[in-house]
């Protein structure tokens, strides 16, 4: 007689991930999350206070087959804004003339658009602070930080190229033709 075939090996459950959207207020204070998993199981958990955009919460062993289920937190904000604790972050693209000469621009905030003065001589990576434009927790209010990024046009017309070459000459820079 033949012995019965052994049972198939037990496979570890695959990890799953779900994106969960939070409002800025939910991100600051923490919130109860209820999630229906594949197979109909409902789990409840809490997002921690001051949860940032992109944070991942691990629900150990709740996915089918005993795998982990990760919740990726996304904080809903105006386009281009991100949340880090009580701070709001925004990356501002400027042209070389705007950065060199200074300018006034309108930037989004959680409270709506505001005008920001960019000082002359601003370089990529410089942070400008909008005091009190971040999130609020109890008596604390965060700031919004605006990071300057200088962007150069991919295509220059003849006049623009001539101006950049003249600028390079004035600053004693030797250019190598591409």
CSV table of C-alpha atoms in Angstrom, one decimal, residues 80-172:
chain,number,residue,atom,x,y,z
A,80,UNK,CA,2.1,70.1,-3.6
A,81,UNK,CA,1.8,70.4,0.2
A,82,UNK,CA,3.0,67.7,2.5
A,83,UNK,CA,2.7,67.3,6.2
A,84,UNK,CA,5.5,66.5,8.7
A,85,UNK,CA,4.3,66.7,12.3
A,86,UNK,CA,2.9,70.2,12.8
A,87,UNK,CA,4.9,71.5,9.8
A,88,UNK,CA,3.6,71.9,6.3
A,89,UNK,CA,6.1,71.6,3.5
A,90,UNK,CA,6.0,73.0,-0.1
A,91,UNK,CA,8.6,72.9,-2.9
A,92,UNK,CA,8.6,76.1,-4.9
A,93,UNK,CA,10.1,76.1,-8.4
A,94,UNK,CA,11.7,79.3,-9.6
A,95,UNK,CA,13.4,80.4,-12.7
A,96,UNK,CA,17.1,81.6,-12.4
A,97,UNK,CA,16.0,85.3,-12.9
A,98,UNK,CA,13.3,85.0,-10.2
A,99,UNK,CA,15.8,83.5,-7.7
A,100,UNK,CA,18.6,85.9,-8.5
A,101,UNK,CA,16.5,89.1,-8.6
A,102,UNK,CA,13.8,88.2,-6.0
A,103,UNK,CA,10.1,88.1,-6.7
A,104,UNK,CA,6.6,87.8,-5.2
A,105,UNK,CA,4.8,84.5,-5.7
A,106,UNK,CA,1.5,83.0,-4.5
A,107,UNK,CA,1.9,79.7,-2.7
A,108,UNK,CA,-0.8,77.3,-1.4
A,109,UNK,CA,-1.3,76.9,2.4
A,110,UNK,CA,-3.8,74.9,4.4
A,111,UNK,CA,-5.7,78.1,5.0
A,112,UNK,CA,-5.7,79.1,1.3
A,113,UNK,CA,-3.2,80.9,-1.1
A,114,UNK,CA,-0.9,83.6,0.3
A,115,UNK,CA,1.7,85.9,-1.3
A,116,UNK,CA,5.3,85.2,-0.4
A,117,UNK,CA,8.3,87.5,-1.1
A,118,UNK,CA,11.3,85.6,-2.3
A,119,UNK,CA,14.5,87.6,-1.4
A,120,UNK,CA,17.1,88.4,-4.1
A,121,UNK,CA,20.0,85.9,-4.3
A,122,UNK,CA,17.9,82.9,-3.2
A,123,UNK,CA,19.6,79.5,-4.0
A,124,UNK,CA,18.1,76.0,-4.4
A,125,UNK,CA,17.5,74.4,-1.0
A,126,UNK,CA,16.8,77.7,0.8
A,127,UNK,CA,13.9,77.5,3.2
A,128,UNK,CA,11.4,80.3,3.7
A,129,UNK,CA,9.2,80.2,6.7
A,130,UNK,CA,5.5,81.1,6.8
A,131,UNK,CA,5.0,81.4,10.6
A,132,UNK,CA,1.8,79.9,12.0
A,133,UNK,CA,0.7,78.4,8.6
A,134,UNK,CA,1.2,74.8,9.8
A,135,UNK,CA,-1.1,72.5,11.8
A,136,UNK,CA,-2.4,73.2,15.3
A,137,UNK,CA,-2.3,70.9,18.3
A,138,UNK,CA,-3.5,72.3,21.6
A,139,UNK,CA,-1.6,75.6,22.1
A,140,UNK,CA,1.1,74.7,19.5
A,141,UNK,CA,0.9,75.9,15.9
A,142,UNK,CA,3.4,74.7,13.3
A,143,UNK,CA,4.9,76.7,10.4
A,144,UNK,CA,4.9,76.1,6.7
A,145,UNK,CA,8.3,75.8,5.1
A,146,UNK,CA,8.8,76.7,1.5
A,147,UNK,CA,11.8,75.1,-0.2
A,148,UNK,CA,13.2,76.9,-3.2
A,149,UNK,CA,14.1,74.8,-6.2
A,150,UNK,CA,15.7,76.6,-9.2
A,151,UNK,CA,14.6,75.1,-12.5
A,152,UNK,CA,16.4,75.8,-15.8
A,153,UNK,CA,14.4,75.6,-19.0
A,154,UNK,CA,15.1,72.5,-21.1
A,155,UNK,CA,15.1,74.4,-24.3
A,156,UNK,CA,16.5,77.9,-24.8
A,157,UNK,CA,15.8,80.1,-27.8
A,158,UNK,CA,18.7,82.0,-29.4
A,159,UNK,CA,18.2,85.2,-27.4
A,160,UNK,CA,18.0,83.3,-24.0
A,161,UNK,CA,21.2,81.3,-24.9
A,162,UNK,CA,23.0,84.5,-25.8
A,163,UNK,CA,22.0,86.0,-22.5
A,164,UNK,CA,23.2,83.0,-20.5
A,165,UNK,CA,26.5,83.0,-22.4
A,166,UNK,CA,26.9,86.7,-21.7
A,167,UNK,CA,26.2,86.1,-18.0
A,168,UNK,CA,28.8,83.4,-17.9
A,169,UNK,CA,31.4,85.8,-19.4
A,170,UNK,CA,30.5,88.4,-16.8
A,171,UNK,CA,31.1,85.9,-14.0
A,172,UNK,CA,34.4,84.7,-15.6
